[in-house]
mmCIF file of C-alpha atoms in Angstrom:
data_model
loop_
_atom_site.group_PDB
_atom_site.id
_atom_site.type_symbol
_atom_site.label_atom_id
_atom_site.label_comp_id
_atom_site.label_asym_id
_atom_site.label_seq_id
_atom_site.Cartn_x
_atom_site.Cartn_y
_atom_site.Cartn_z
ATOM 1 C CA UNK A 152 6.459 0.278 10.559
ATOM 2 C CA UNK A 153 7.810 -0.140 14.118
ATOM 3 C CA UNK A 154 11.195 1.240 13.086
ATOM 4 C CA UNK A 155 9.405 4.218 11.571
ATOM 5 C CA UNK A 156 8.205 5.383 14.973
ATOM 6 C CA UNK A 157 11.839 6.136 15.995
ATOM 7 C CA UNK A 158 13.717 6.447 12.663
ATOM 8 C CA UNK A 159 12.454 8.950 9.943
ATOM 9 C CA UNK A 160 14.229 6.918 7.259
ATOM 10 C CA UNK A 161 11.476 4.365 7.424
ATOM 11 C CA UNK A 162 8.688 6.831 7.184
ATOM 12 C CA UNK A 163 8.131 6.276 3.596
ATOM 13 C CA UNK A 164 7.875 2.564 4.162
ATOM 14 C CA UNK A 165 5.330 3.191 6.911
ATOM 15 C CA UNK A 166 3.245 5.308 4.598
ATOM 16 C CA UNK A 167 3.302 2.844 1.790
ATOM 17 C CA UNK A 168 2.293 0.004 4.131
ATOM 18 C CA UNK A 169 -0.511 1.926 5.625
ATOM 19 C CA UNK A 170 -1.954 3.164 2.395
ATOM 20 C CA UNK A 171 -1.615 -0.290 0.783
ATOM 21 C CA UNK A 172 -3.426 -1.957 3.781
ATOM 22 C CA UNK A 173 -6.140 0.664 3.601
ATOM 23 C CA UNK A 174 -6.669 0.052 -0.106
ATOM 24 C CA UNK A 175 -6.946 -3.708 0.505
ATOM 25 C CA UNK A 176 -9.191 -3.197 3.564
ATOM 26 C CA UNK A 177 -11.581 -1.054 1.515
ATOM 27 C CA UNK A 178 -12.772 -4.002 -0.350
ATOM 28 C CA UNK A 179 -14.430 -5.210 2.893
ATOM 29 C CA UNK A 180 -17.084 -2.442 2.369
ATOM 30 C CA UNK A 181 -18.759 -4.654 -0.137
ATOM 31 C CA UNK A 182 -19.068 -7.380 2.429
ATOM 32 C CA UNK A 183 -22.440 -6.976 4.198
ATOM 33 C CA UNK A 184 -23.190 -10.130 6.087
ATOM 34 C CA UNK A 185 -25.616 -11.651 6.930
ATOM 35 C CA UNK A 186 -26.801 -10.583 3.419
ATOM 36 C CA UNK A 187 -26.873 -13.685 1.046
ATOM 37 C CA UNK A 188 -26.228 -11.366 -1.981
ATOM 38 C CA UNK A 189 -22.422 -11.615 -2.072
ATOM 39 C CA UNK A 190 -20.108 -11.153 -5.120
ATOM 40 C CA UNK A 191 -17.287 -13.667 -5.800
ATOM 41 C CA UNK A 192 -14.601 -11.412 -3.926
ATOM 42 C CA UNK A 193 -16.870 -11.439 -0.775
ATOM 43 C CA UNK A 194 -17.392 -15.094 -0.923
ATOM 44 C CA UNK A 195 -13.626 -15.689 -1.290
ATOM 45 C CA UNK A 196 -12.873 -13.402 1.696
ATOM 46 C CA UNK A 197 -15.357 -15.307 3.870
ATOM 47 C CA UNK A 198 -14.507 -18.855 2.887
ATOM 48 C CA UNK A 199 -10.725 -18.667 2.262
ATOM 49 C CA UNK A 200 -7.639 -18.677 4.449
ATOM 50 C CA UNK A 201 -4.187 -17.109 4.110
ATOM 51 C CA UNK A 202 -3.736 -14.195 1.591
ATOM 52 C CA UNK A 203 -7.056 -14.989 -0.121
ATOM 53 C CA UNK A 204 -8.915 -13.597 2.905
ATOM 54 C CA UNK A 205 -8.029 -10.172 1.444
ATOM 55 C CA UNK A 206 -9.414 -7.409 3.709
ATOM 56 C CA UNK A 207 -10.071 -9.861 6.404
ATOM 57 C CA UNK A 208 -6.480 -11.095 6.685
ATOM 58 C CA UNK A 209 -4.743 -10.623 10.049
ATOM 59 C CA UNK A 210 -1.807 -8.786 8.401
ATOM 60 C CA UNK A 211 -4.220 -6.056 7.119
ATOM 61 C CA UNK A 212 -5.893 -5.714 10.491
ATOM 62 C CA UNK A 213 -2.500 -5.487 12.187
ATOM 63 C CA UNK A 214 -1.024 -2.803 9.902
ATOM 64 C CA UNK A 215 -4.039 -0.606 10.203
ATOM 65 C CA UNK A 216 -4.368 -1.095 13.981
ATOM 66 C CA UNK A 217 -0.679 -0.320 14.464
ATOM 67 C CA UNK A 218 -0.904 2.754 12.267
ATOM 68 C CA UNK A 219 -3.832 4.159 14.183
ATOM 69 C CA UNK A 220 -2.505 3.381 17.658
ATOM 70 C CA UNK A 221 0.843 4.931 16.513
ATOM 71 C CA UNK A 222 -0.668 8.210 15.382
ATOM 72 C CA UNK A 223 -2.639 8.495 18.670
ATOM 73 C CA UNK A 224 0.453 7.958 20.759
ATOM 74 C CA UNK A 225 2.538 10.401 18.675
ATOM 75 C CA UNK A 226 -0.352 13.005 18.973
ATOM 76 C CA UNK A 227 -0.515 12.508 22.679
ATOM 77 C CA UNK A 228 3.314 12.959 23.115
ATOM 78 C CA UNK A 229 3.240 16.633 22.648
ATOM 79 C CA UNK A 230 0.339 17.381 24.989
ATOM 80 C CA UNK A 231 0.771 19.510 28.014
ATOM 81 C CA UNK A 232 -1.050 17.082 30.306
ATOM 82 C CA UNK A 233 -0.615 13.391 30.402
ATOM 83 C CA UNK A 234 -3.411 11.506 28.746
ATOM 84 C CA UNK A 235 -4.689 14.614 26.891
ATOM 85 C CA UNK A 236 -4.442 14.855 23.036
ATOM 86 C CA UNK A 237 -3.080 18.035 21.493
ATOM 87 C CA UNK A 238 -5.673 19.990 19.478
ATOM 88 C CA UNK A 239 -3.434 21.841 17.003
ATOM 89 C CA UNK A 240 -3.975 21.865 13.291
ATOM 90 C CA UNK A 241 -1.646 18.960 12.707
ATOM 91 C CA UNK A 242 -3.561 17.009 15.393
ATOM 92 C CA UNK A 243 -6.773 17.732 13.664
ATOM 93 C CA UNK A 244 -5.315 16.548 10.216
ATOM 94 C CA UNK A 245 -4.061 13.390 11.881
ATOM 95 C CA UNK A 246 -7.520 12.768 13.302
ATOM 96 C CA UNK A 247 -9.239 13.280 10.002
ATOM 97 C CA UNK A 248 -6.669 10.859 8.561
ATOM 98 C CA UNK A 249 -7.437 8.150 11.182
ATOM 99 C CA UNK A 250 -11.235 8.212 10.854
ATOM 100 C CA UNK A 251 -11.552 6.140 7.704
ATOM 101 C CA UNK A 252 -9.162 3.534 9.093
ATOM 102 C CA UNK A 253 -10.988 3.246 12.414
ATOM 103 C CA UNK A 254 -14.334 3.048 10.518
ATOM 104 C CA UNK A 255 -13.188 0.125 8.172
ATOM 105 C CA UNK A 256 -11.737 -1.588 11.124
ATOM 106 C CA UNK A 257 -15.073 -1.428 12.963
ATOM 107 C CA UNK A 258 -16.759 -2.728 9.881
ATOM 108 C CA UNK A 259 -14.358 -5.582 9.564
ATOM 109 C CA UNK A 260 -14.837 -6.439 13.240
ATOM 110 C CA UNK A 261 -18.553 -6.631 12.733
ATOM 111 C CA UNK A 262 -18.285 -8.739 9.739
ATOM 112 C CA UNK A 263 -15.821 -11.076 11.453
ATOM 113 C CA UNK A 264 -18.384 -11.796 14.111
ATOM 114 C CA UNK A 265 -20.974 -12.541 11.367
ATOM 115 C CA UNK A 266 -18.423 -14.965 9.746
ATOM 116 C CA UNK A 267 -18.114 -16.737 13.139
ATOM 117 C CA UNK A 268 -21.887 -16.925 13.289
ATOM 118 C CA UNK A 269 -21.847 -18.689 10.066
ATOM 119 C CA UNK A 270 -19.960 -21.503 11.738
ATOM 120 C CA UNK A 271 -16.488 -20.385 10.391
ATOM 121 C CA UNK A 272 -13.853 -20.332 13.107
ATOM 122 C CA UNK A 273 -12.241 -16.992 12.851
ATOM 123 C CA UNK A 274 -11.876 -16.381 16.523
ATOM 124 C CA UNK A 275 -8.404 -15.199 16.761
ATOM 125 C CA UNK A 276 -8.824 -12.294 14.271
ATOM 126 C CA UNK A 277 -12.103 -11.173 15.829
ATOM 127 C CA UNK A 278 -10.687 -11.166 19.453
ATOM 128 C CA UNK A 279 -7.466 -9.411 18.339
ATOM 129 C CA UNK A 280 -9.334 -6.709 16.438
ATOM 130 C CA UNK A 281 -11.828 -6.189 19.317
ATOM 131 C CA UNK A 282 -8.772 -5.547 21.629
ATOM 132 C CA UNK A 283 -7.162 -3.209 19.104
ATOM 133 C CA UNK A 284 -10.343 -1.265 18.784
ATOM 134 C CA UNK A 285 -10.682 -1.078 22.579
ATOM 135 C CA UNK A 286 -7.050 0.302 22.884
ATOM 136 C CA UNK A 287 -7.892 2.844 20.100
ATOM 137 C CA UNK A 288 -10.865 4.189 22.012
ATOM 138 C CA UNK A 289 -8.994 4.339 25.140
ATOM 139 C CA UNK A 290 -6.182 6.377 23.600
ATOM 140 C CA UNK A 291 -8.755 8.665 21.979
ATOM 141 C CA UNK A 292 -10.438 9.350 25.446
ATOM 142 C CA UNK A 293 -7.026 9.848 27.098
ATOM 143 C CA UNK A 294 -7.378 6.870 29.454
ATOM 144 C CA UNK A 295 -4.135 6.223 31.298
ATOM 145 C CA UNK A 296 -4.456 2.654 32.393
ATOM 146 C CA UNK A 297 -5.933 0.775 29.488
ATOM 147 C CA UNK A 298 -4.819 -2.707 30.358
ATOM 148 C CA UNK A 299 -8.030 -3.502 32.413
ATOM 149 C CA UNK A 300 -10.161 -2.350 29.527
ATOM 150 C CA UNK A 301 -8.300 -4.544 27.096
ATOM 151 C CA UNK A 302 -8.651 -7.634 29.436
ATOM 152 C CA UNK A 303 -12.359 -6.871 29.469
ATOM 153 C CA UNK A 304 -12.426 -6.625 25.764
ATOM 154 C CA UNK A 305 -10.854 -10.063 25.481
ATOM 155 C CA UNK A 306 -13.536 -11.573 27.724
ATOM 156 C CA UNK A 307 -16.375 -9.884 26.019
ATOM 157 C CA UNK A 308 -15.243 -10.801 22.472
ATOM 158 C CA UNK A 309 -14.693 -14.528 23.624
ATOM 159 C CA UNK A 310 -18.248 -14.474 24.929
ATOM 160 C CA UNK A 311 -19.539 -13.027 21.740
ATOM 161 C CA UNK A 312 -17.673 -15.699 19.628
ATOM 162 C CA UNK A 313 -19.273 -18.410 21.807
ATOM 163 C CA UNK A 314 -22.748 -16.953 21.520
ATOM 164 C CA UNK A 315 -22.330 -16.663 17.824
ATOM 165 C CA UNK A 316 -21.221 -20.220 17.390
ATOM 166 C CA UNK A 317 -24.037 -21.488 19.563
ATOM 167 C CA UNK A 318 -26.580 -19.492 17.484
ATOM 168 C CA UNK A 319 -25.146 -20.931 14.228
ATOM 169 C CA UNK A 320 -25.657 -24.493 15.649
ATOM 170 C CA UNK A 321 -29.284 -23.827 16.951
ATOM 171 C CA UNK A 322 -30.750 -21.993 14.037
ATOM 172 C CA UNK A 323 -32.396 -24.248 11.353
ATOM 173 C CA UNK A 324 -33.102 -22.298 8.202
ATOM 174 C CA UNK A 325 -33.031 -23.128 4.433
ATOM 175 C CA UNK A 326 -29.537 -23.114 3.211
ATOM 176 C CA UNK A 327 -28.386 -20.055 1.215
ATOM 177 C CA UNK A 328 -25.428 -19.588 -1.113
ATOM 178 C CA UNK A 329 -22.950 -19.255 1.930
ATOM 179 C CA UNK A 330 -24.516 -21.996 4.152
ATOM 180 C CA UNK A 331 -24.343 -24.567 1.418
ATOM 181 C CA UNK A 332 -20.558 -24.506 1.610
ATOM 182 C CA UNK A 333 -20.429 -24.852 5.528
ATOM 183 C CA UNK A 334 -20.965 -28.083 7.416
ATOM 184 C CA UNK A 335 -23.059 -27.113 10.465
ATOM 185 C CA UNK A 336 -23.603 -30.580 11.659
ATOM 186 C CA UNK A 337 -21.083 -32.282 13.839
ATOM 187 C CA UNK A 338 -19.777 -35.770 12.861
ATOM 188 C CA UNK A 339 -21.073 -38.618 15.063
ATOM 189 C CA UNK A 340 -19.069 -38.798 18.352
ATOM 190 C CA UNK A 341 -17.748 -35.260 18.125
ATOM 191 C CA UNK A 342 -18.769 -32.789 20.690
ATOM 192 C CA UNK A 343 -18.620 -29.481 18.593
ATOM 193 C CA UNK A 344 -19.505 -27.213 21.559
ATOM 194 C CA UNK A 345 -16.820 -28.762 23.807
ATOM 195 C CA UNK A 346 -14.228 -28.324 21.020
ATOM 196 C CA UNK A 347 -15.156 -24.666 20.517
ATOM 197 C CA UNK A 348 -15.114 -24.057 24.324
ATOM 198 C CA UNK A 349 -11.655 -25.499 24.612
ATOM 199 C CA UNK A 350 -10.323 -23.483 21.642
ATOM 200 C CA UNK A 351 -11.842 -20.243 23.022
ATOM 201 C CA UNK A 352 -10.514 -20.930 26.475
ATOM 202 C CA UNK A 353 -6.959 -21.372 25.083
ATOM 203 C CA UNK A 354 -7.232 -18.152 23.116
ATOM 204 C CA UNK A 355 -8.318 -16.300 26.139
ATOM 205 C CA UNK A 356 -5.425 -17.565 28.154
ATOM 206 C CA UNK A 357 -3.033 -16.562 25.416
ATOM 207 C CA UNK A 358 -4.388 -13.108 25.063
ATOM 208 C CA UNK A 359 -4.464 -12.425 28.747
ATOM 209 C CA UNK A 360 -0.916 -13.750 29.020
ATOM 210 C CA UNK A 361 0.113 -11.197 26.333
ATOM 211 C CA UNK A 362 -1.594 -8.478 28.325
ATOM 212 C CA UNK A 363 0.167 -9.492 31.484
ATOM 213 C CA UNK A 364 -2.826 -10.486 33.424
#
């Protein structure tokens, strides 16, 4: 997909990757956490790792995020003023094509936070997608310097993760079909909150390093 931005020979590969990722991502629409009425596929996406995550897999998120940001940058390239998107018919068609991808990415982002709230550590995917959505909104609005916004998105998403984990530890409710598969009690001698804090701190440092902060 990266080569397709500069070499038209790879455009077909880019199109296939984008459409395939969108088809897989569309299965996330059936996931409506914190609802307990989940089908088998939804339960598999929530509880599994690797390719079994389906629509919640990092590869799907990355492909769709890259496709949307690439389209926005390509649309802005021909604008008369820096930071302003062109409003020609092709730009309108591109915008209409992006909207379903952005909508499904926002839904996946919401569901990833709900997964974290269940006590399942999916921090990296949620933080990464939050930053991607921040970049998309900044490009749509024509913001020139988006790095500060992305750094703020990292900090806010880390805070959201920590609060979600805290709430999953403090809430004591009858176990449903999801909670029965999750161990929310820490083994004796293990400080779960400290472990989560360290992991989130490490992820924050890595993301900020990538952003050049």
